[in-house]
Coordinates of C-alpha atoms and ligand atoms in Angstrom, one line a residue:
M1 CA -0.1 0.4 0.0
E2 CA 1.3 3.1 -0.7
S3 CA 2.5 5.9 2.1
S4 CA -0.2 8.4 1.7
S5 CA -3.6 5.3 2.1
V6 CA -1.4 3.9 5.0
D7 CA -1.4 7.3 6.4
K8 CA -5.3 7.9 5.2
L9 CA -6.3 4.5 7.0
S10 CA -4.3 4.7 10.5
A11 CA -6.1 7.9 10.9
L12 CA -9.2 6.4 9.9
I13 CA -8.4 3.8 12.6
N14 CA -7.5 6.5 14.8
E15 CA -11.0 7.8 14.7
L16 CA -12.7 4.2 16.1
P17 CA -14.5 3.0 19.0
K18 CA -11.6 1.4 20.7
Q19 CA -11.7 -1.7 23.5
P20 CA -9.0 -3.8 25.1
W21 CA -9.4 -7.9 23.8
Y22 CA -7.0 -10.7 24.3
G23 CA -4.0 -8.0 24.6
A24 CA -4.8 -6.1 22.2
D25 CA -7.6 -3.5 20.4
L26 CA -10.6 -4.0 18.6
Y27 CA -11.6 -1.8 16.2
N28 CA -15.9 -0.9 16.0
W29 CA -16.6 -0.6 12.0
K30 CA -19.5 0.5 10.8
G31 CA -20.8 -1.5 13.7
F32 CA -18.6 -4.4 13.8
W33 CA -15.0 -4.8 15.8
Y34 CA -12.1 -6.5 14.2
R35 CA -8.4 -6.1 15.2
P36 CA -6.6 -3.4 13.2
H37 CA -4.9 -6.2 10.5
H38 CA -8.0 -6.5 9.9
L39 CA -9.5 -4.2 8.9
S40 CA -8.2 -3.1 5.7
S41 CA -8.5 -6.0 4.1
T42 CA -12.1 -6.6 5.5
M43 CA -12.5 -3.0 3.9
A44 CA -10.6 -3.9 0.7
A45 CA -12.6 -6.8 0.5
S46 CA -16.2 -5.6 1.0
S47 CA -15.6 -2.9 -2.1
N48 CA -13.6 -4.3 -4.2
F49 CA -14.7 -8.6 -4.7
Q50 CA -16.6 -9.6 -7.2
A51 CA -18.3 -12.5 -6.8
K52 CA -19.2 -14.7 -9.6
D53 CA -22.7 -16.9 -9.9
D54 CA -21.0 -20.1 -9.1
D55 CA -19.1 -18.8 -6.2
V56 CA -18.9 -20.9 -2.7
I57 CA -18.8 -18.4 0.2
L58 CA -18.7 -19.6 4.0
T59 CA -19.1 -17.3 6.8
S60 CA -19.6 -17.2 10.6
S61 CA -18.5 -15.7 13.5
M62 CA -15.5 -16.9 15.4
K63 CA -15.3 -20.3 16.7
T64 CA -18.4 -21.5 15.3
G65 CA -17.5 -24.5 13.2
T66 CA -15.8 -23.0 11.1
T67 CA -13.3 -25.2 10.4
W68 CA -15.5 -28.1 9.9
M69 CA -16.9 -26.3 7.7
K70 CA -14.0 -25.3 5.9
A71 CA -13.2 -29.4 5.4
I72 CA -16.1 -30.7 4.6
I73 CA -17.7 -27.7 1.5
P74 CA -14.0 -28.6 -0.7
T75 CA -14.6 -32.2 0.1
I76 CA -18.2 -31.7 -0.9
M77 CA -17.5 -29.8 -4.2
N78 CA -13.6 -31.5 -5.1
P79 CA -14.6 -35.3 -7.3
V80 CA -12.1 -36.2 -5.5
G81 CA -13.9 -36.3 -2.2
R82 CA -16.4 -38.8 -3.1
T83 CA -13.7 -41.6 -4.4
D84 CA -12.4 -43.9 -2.4
D85 CA -8.9 -44.0 -2.3
D86 CA -8.2 -41.7 0.7
S87 CA -4.6 -41.3 0.1
V88 CA -5.8 -38.4 -3.0
D89 CA -7.1 -36.5 -0.1
P90 CA -6.7 -32.8 0.0
L91 CA -6.8 -32.7 4.1
L92 CA -3.9 -35.1 4.1
K93 CA -1.7 -32.2 3.3
H94 CA -3.5 -29.4 3.6
H95 CA -5.3 -27.5 6.9
P96 CA -8.5 -27.2 6.5
N97 CA -8.0 -23.0 6.5
E98 CA -5.6 -23.9 3.1
L99 CA -8.8 -25.7 1.3
I100 CA -11.3 -22.5 0.7
P101 CA -9.3 -19.0 1.2
S102 CA -11.0 -15.9 3.5
L103 CA -11.1 -12.4 2.0
E104 CA -9.9 -10.9 4.5
I105 CA -6.9 -12.7 6.1
Q106 CA -5.5 -14.3 2.7
V107 CA -7.0 -12.6 -0.6
Y108 CA -7.1 -9.3 0.5
S109 CA -4.4 -8.7 3.3
V110 CA -1.6 -7.8 1.1
N111 CA -2.7 -6.3 -1.8
P112 CA -6.4 -4.6 -2.3
H113 CA -7.0 -5.3 -5.7
P114 CA -5.4 -8.8 -5.5
D115 CA -5.8 -10.5 -9.5
L116 CA -8.0 -13.5 -9.0
S117 CA -8.1 -14.3 -12.9
N118 CA -6.6 -17.3 -11.9
M119 CA -8.5 -18.7 -9.8
V120 CA -10.8 -22.2 -11.4
S121 CA -13.7 -22.5 -11.2
P122 CA -15.9 -22.1 -8.7
R123 CA -14.3 -20.8 -6.1
L124 CA -14.4 -20.9 -3.1
F125 CA -14.3 -18.8 0.0
R126 CA -14.6 -17.9 3.2
T127 CA -15.1 -14.3 5.5
H128 CA -15.7 -13.7 9.2
M129 CA -17.5 -10.1 7.4
A130 CA -20.9 -9.9 9.2
Y131 CA -24.0 -9.7 6.7
P132 CA -24.2 -5.8 6.1
L133 CA -20.4 -5.7 5.3
L134 CA -20.6 -8.0 2.5
P135 CA -19.2 -7.1 -0.6
E136 CA -22.3 -5.9 -2.7
S137 CA -21.8 -8.6 -5.3
I138 CA -22.0 -11.6 -2.9
K139 CA -25.6 -10.2 -2.3
T140 CA -26.3 -9.6 -5.5
S141 CA -24.9 -12.5 -7.9
G142 CA -26.0 -16.1 -8.1
C143 CA -23.5 -17.4 -6.3
K144 CA -24.2 -19.1 -2.3
I145 CA -23.5 -18.4 0.9
V146 CA -23.0 -21.2 3.5
Y147 CA -23.2 -19.9 7.5
I148 CA -22.6 -21.7 10.3
T149 CA -23.5 -20.7 13.8
R150 CA -23.1 -22.2 17.8
D151 CA -24.3 -22.0 20.6
P152 CA -23.1 -18.3 21.9
K153 CA -21.8 -20.1 25.5
D154 CA -20.2 -23.2 23.7
T155 CA -18.9 -20.2 20.8
F156 CA -17.8 -17.9 24.3
V157 CA -15.5 -21.1 25.3
S158 CA -14.2 -21.8 22.3
T159 CA -12.5 -18.6 22.0
C160 CA -11.3 -18.5 25.3
H161 CA -9.4 -21.6 24.6
F162 CA -8.2 -20.8 21.5
M163 CA -7.1 -16.9 22.3
N164 CA -5.6 -17.7 25.6
S165 CA -3.0 -20.4 23.9
V166 CA -2.7 -18.0 20.7
I167 CA -1.7 -14.9 22.9
A168 CA 0.2 -18.0 26.0
A169 CA 2.6 -18.6 22.5
R170 CA 3.7 -15.2 22.4
G171 CA 4.1 -14.6 25.6
V172 CA 0.7 -12.7 26.6
E173 CA -0.4 -13.8 30.0
P174 CA -4.1 -15.3 29.6
W175 CA -6.7 -13.2 29.9
P176 CA -9.1 -14.4 32.9
M177 CA -12.5 -16.1 31.5
S178 CA -15.0 -13.3 33.5
E179 CA -13.1 -10.3 31.9
A180 CA -13.3 -11.8 28.9
F181 CA -17.1 -13.0 29.6
E182 CA -18.2 -9.3 30.0
S183 CA -17.0 -8.3 26.8
F184 CA -18.3 -11.0 25.3
C185 CA -21.7 -10.0 26.8
K186 CA -21.0 -6.2 25.4
G187 CA -20.9 -8.0 22.1
V188 CA -16.9 -7.0 22.0
H189 CA -15.1 -9.0 20.5
T190 CA -13.5 -9.7 17.3
F191 CA -16.2 -10.2 14.4
G192 CA -18.3 -9.6 16.7
P193 CA -21.3 -8.7 18.5
F194 CA -22.3 -12.9 17.9
H195 CA -25.9 -12.2 17.6
D196 CA -25.9 -8.8 15.5
H197 CA -23.4 -11.4 13.0
V198 CA -26.0 -14.5 13.4
L199 CA -29.1 -12.5 13.3
G200 CA -28.1 -10.6 9.6
Y201 CA -27.2 -13.8 8.4
W202 CA -30.8 -15.9 9.5
K203 CA -33.0 -12.8 8.8
E204 CA -31.8 -13.5 4.8
S205 CA -31.9 -16.7 5.0
L206 CA -35.6 -16.5 5.6
K207 CA -35.6 -14.6 2.8
R208 CA -33.6 -16.4 0.4
P209 CA -33.5 -20.0 1.6
E210 CA -31.8 -20.4 -1.9
K211 CA -28.9 -18.2 -1.6
I212 CA -27.9 -19.1 2.2
C213 CA -27.6 -22.4 4.0
F214 CA -28.2 -21.8 7.7
M215 CA -26.1 -24.3 9.6
R216 CA -25.7 -24.9 13.5
Y217 CA -23.3 -26.6 14.9
E218 CA -25.3 -28.9 17.4
D219 CA -27.4 -30.5 14.4
M220 CA -23.4 -31.3 12.8
K221 CA -23.2 -33.1 15.4
K222 CA -26.7 -34.7 16.1
D223 CA -26.9 -35.5 12.2
P224 CA -23.1 -35.0 10.7
K225 CA -24.8 -37.5 7.5
G226 CA -28.2 -35.7 7.4
E227 CA -26.6 -32.1 7.8
V228 CA -23.8 -33.1 5.2
K229 CA -26.4 -34.5 2.5
K230 CA -29.0 -31.4 3.4
L231 CA -25.8 -29.5 2.5
A232 CA -24.8 -31.1 -0.4
C233 CA -28.3 -30.8 -2.5
F234 CA -28.2 -27.0 -1.5
L235 CA -24.3 -26.6 -2.7
G236 CA -26.0 -28.2 -6.5
R237 CA -23.8 -31.5 -5.8
P238 CA -26.3 -34.7 -4.4
F239 CA -24.6 -37.5 -3.1
E240 CA -25.5 -40.6 -4.8
K241 CA -24.7 -42.9 -2.8
D242 CA -24.7 -43.8 1.5
Q243 CA -21.3 -45.0 0.8
E244 CA -19.8 -41.0 -0.3
V245 CA -21.3 -39.0 2.6
E246 CA -20.0 -41.5 5.2
K247 CA -16.6 -40.8 3.6
V248 CA -16.9 -37.3 3.7
V249 CA -18.2 -37.4 7.1
W250 CA -15.3 -39.7 8.0
R251 CA -12.3 -37.8 6.2
C252 CA -13.7 -34.4 7.8
S253 CA -14.2 -35.8 11.1
L254 CA -12.0 -33.4 14.6
E255 CA -10.7 -37.1 15.3
R256 CA -9.4 -37.8 11.9
L257 CA -8.4 -34.0 11.0
K258 CA -6.9 -33.4 15.1
N259 CA -4.5 -36.4 14.4
L260 CA -3.1 -35.7 11.1
E261 CA 0.8 -34.3 10.8
M262 CA 0.0 -31.3 9.3
N263 CA -2.9 -30.8 11.9
Q264 CA -0.9 -31.5 14.6
H265 CA 2.4 -29.7 13.4
G266 CA 2.5 -26.8 11.1
V267 CA 1.5 -23.6 11.4
D268 CA -1.1 -20.8 9.7
P269 CA 1.3 -18.8 7.3
W270 CA -0.7 -16.1 7.7
L271 CA -2.0 -16.0 11.0
G272 CA 1.3 -17.6 12.2
I273 CA -0.8 -19.9 14.6
D274 CA -0.1 -23.0 14.9
Y275 CA -2.7 -25.5 13.7
K276 CA -3.4 -27.3 16.1
H277 CA -5.4 -24.9 18.0
Y278 CA -8.2 -25.0 15.2
F279 CA -9.0 -28.2 16.7
R280 CA -10.5 -29.1 20.4
R281 CA -12.8 -31.2 22.0
G282 CA -15.2 -30.4 19.5
I283 CA -18.5 -31.2 21.6
V284 CA -21.4 -29.5 22.6
G285 CA -22.4 -28.4 26.0
D286 CA -18.8 -27.5 27.1
W287 CA -19.9 -24.5 29.1
K288 CA -20.9 -26.7 31.0
N289 CA -17.9 -26.8 32.3
H290 CA -17.0 -23.6 32.8
F291 CA -19.6 -21.5 33.7
T292 CA -21.5 -20.4 36.9
D293 CA -25.2 -20.1 37.0
E294 CA -25.2 -16.5 36.8
M295 CA -22.9 -16.9 33.7
K296 CA -25.5 -18.9 32.5
E297 CA -28.2 -16.8 33.2
K298 CA -26.3 -13.5 31.9
L299 CA -25.9 -14.7 28.5
N300 CA -29.4 -17.0 27.6
Q301 CA -30.7 -13.5 28.6
I302 CA -29.2 -11.6 26.5
T303 CA -29.2 -14.7 24.0
A304 CA -33.5 -14.8 24.3
M305 CA -33.7 -10.6 24.4
K306 CA -32.1 -11.0 21.7
F307 CA -33.5 -13.3 19.1
E308 CA -36.7 -13.1 20.4
G309 CA -39.6 -13.4 17.5
S310 CA -36.7 -13.9 15.2
G311 CA -37.9 -17.8 15.2
L312 CA -34.1 -18.5 15.8
D313 CA -32.8 -20.2 19.6
F314 CA -30.3 -23.1 20.6
G315 CA -32.6 -24.7 22.5
Y316 CA -31.1 -27.7 22.7
Ligands
LIG1 P1 -12.2 -20.3 13.3 O1 -13.1 -19.4 13.6 O2 -11.3 -19.9 14.3 O3 -12.2 -20.8 12.0 P2 -13.7 -22.3 14.2 O4 -13.2 -24.0 13.6 O5 -15.4 -21.7 14.1 O6 -12.6 -21.5 14.5 O7 -14.3 -23.3 15.6 C1 -12.9 -24.1 16.5 C2 -14.1 -24.9 17.8 O8 -14.7 -25.8 15.9 C3 -13.1 -25.9 18.3 O9 -14.5 -26.0 18.9 P3 -14.0 -26.2 20.9 O10 -12.9 -25.4 21.3 O11 -15.2 -26.6 21.6 O12 -13.6 -28.0 21.0 C4 -13.1 -27.1 17.4 O13 -12.5 -27.9 17.9 C5 -13.8 -27.6 16.7 N1 -13.8 -27.9 15.8 C6 -12.6 -28.1 15.0 N2 -12.7 -29.1 13.5 C7 -14.1 -29.9 13.6 C8 -14.2 -30.9 13.1 N3 -14.1 -31.4 12.3 N4 -15.6 -31.3 13.8 C9 -15.8 -31.3 15.1 N5 -15.3 -29.7 15.3 C10 -14.3 -29.1 14.9

């Protein structure tokens, strides 16, 4: 970026509301919270990305099961995902982050006008952008959006573990869960507020179910085969045989991915984060191991209030 653009961006960022989060600062742009290094690329992607009709865009807030989907969507879309030969599975050599590039973390992180002309269609992308911030062409073209969300209590616990592991590797003291919880309840966390993020996609998915497939982590855990079948139909890649679905579910399972060499020892080159941190317990209800009754009541109440009348709940 030219130095005058960098100066303009720094000036803009300095004007934005700011809050501390896990030893760094978050900035609020158009109602959502960002780390400064994600902000410029998010702005560039939001204004410059041109979607194609056959693109698939995976969207989510943070720690809601995105990595699972980053494995499943390419496996559904790639013909080798359904073959019997496991040795050709791209997941053996690539962490799911590498199979479906992030608009803000990868594609637009260096250049605000990247050349995407060599990408083979159908292109797969992911983003943590909230619905109102999505590039216009994603909303108006024929491309499909897959959104994944999760009970906010488990999302919060997953975020705590992930962020404290990430900052520990940089020598930063862990952020106490009680402080992180207050911040989450106020909606201050990367890509949040969680509830606004979820509602934006939920409401749009009700209006345009053929455009947005709204998925929940809990449904995936309960019936992975059924959910993967539905997703494959939505993406225009229905399965012919039950064995194919079983293959996709197994290849993308936490148990398998967690134990692959690449995911145990690799490092994300864009974020400098060990790949192993993306795979933890993967259970529904881990919040019960961390929450007091007051925390449960408080977050449940916020969720009930925010989602009131929307038809959306996490009643598990
Ligand atoms: P991201 O936002 O950084 O991409 P994301 O993948 O959305 O993170 O969330 C990580 C959670 O998904 C972790 O949950 P936990 O902390 O409660 O354990 C992680 O374990 C879980 N996860 C990752 N891969 C899978 C998978 N293949 N199946 C089920 N859960 C998974």
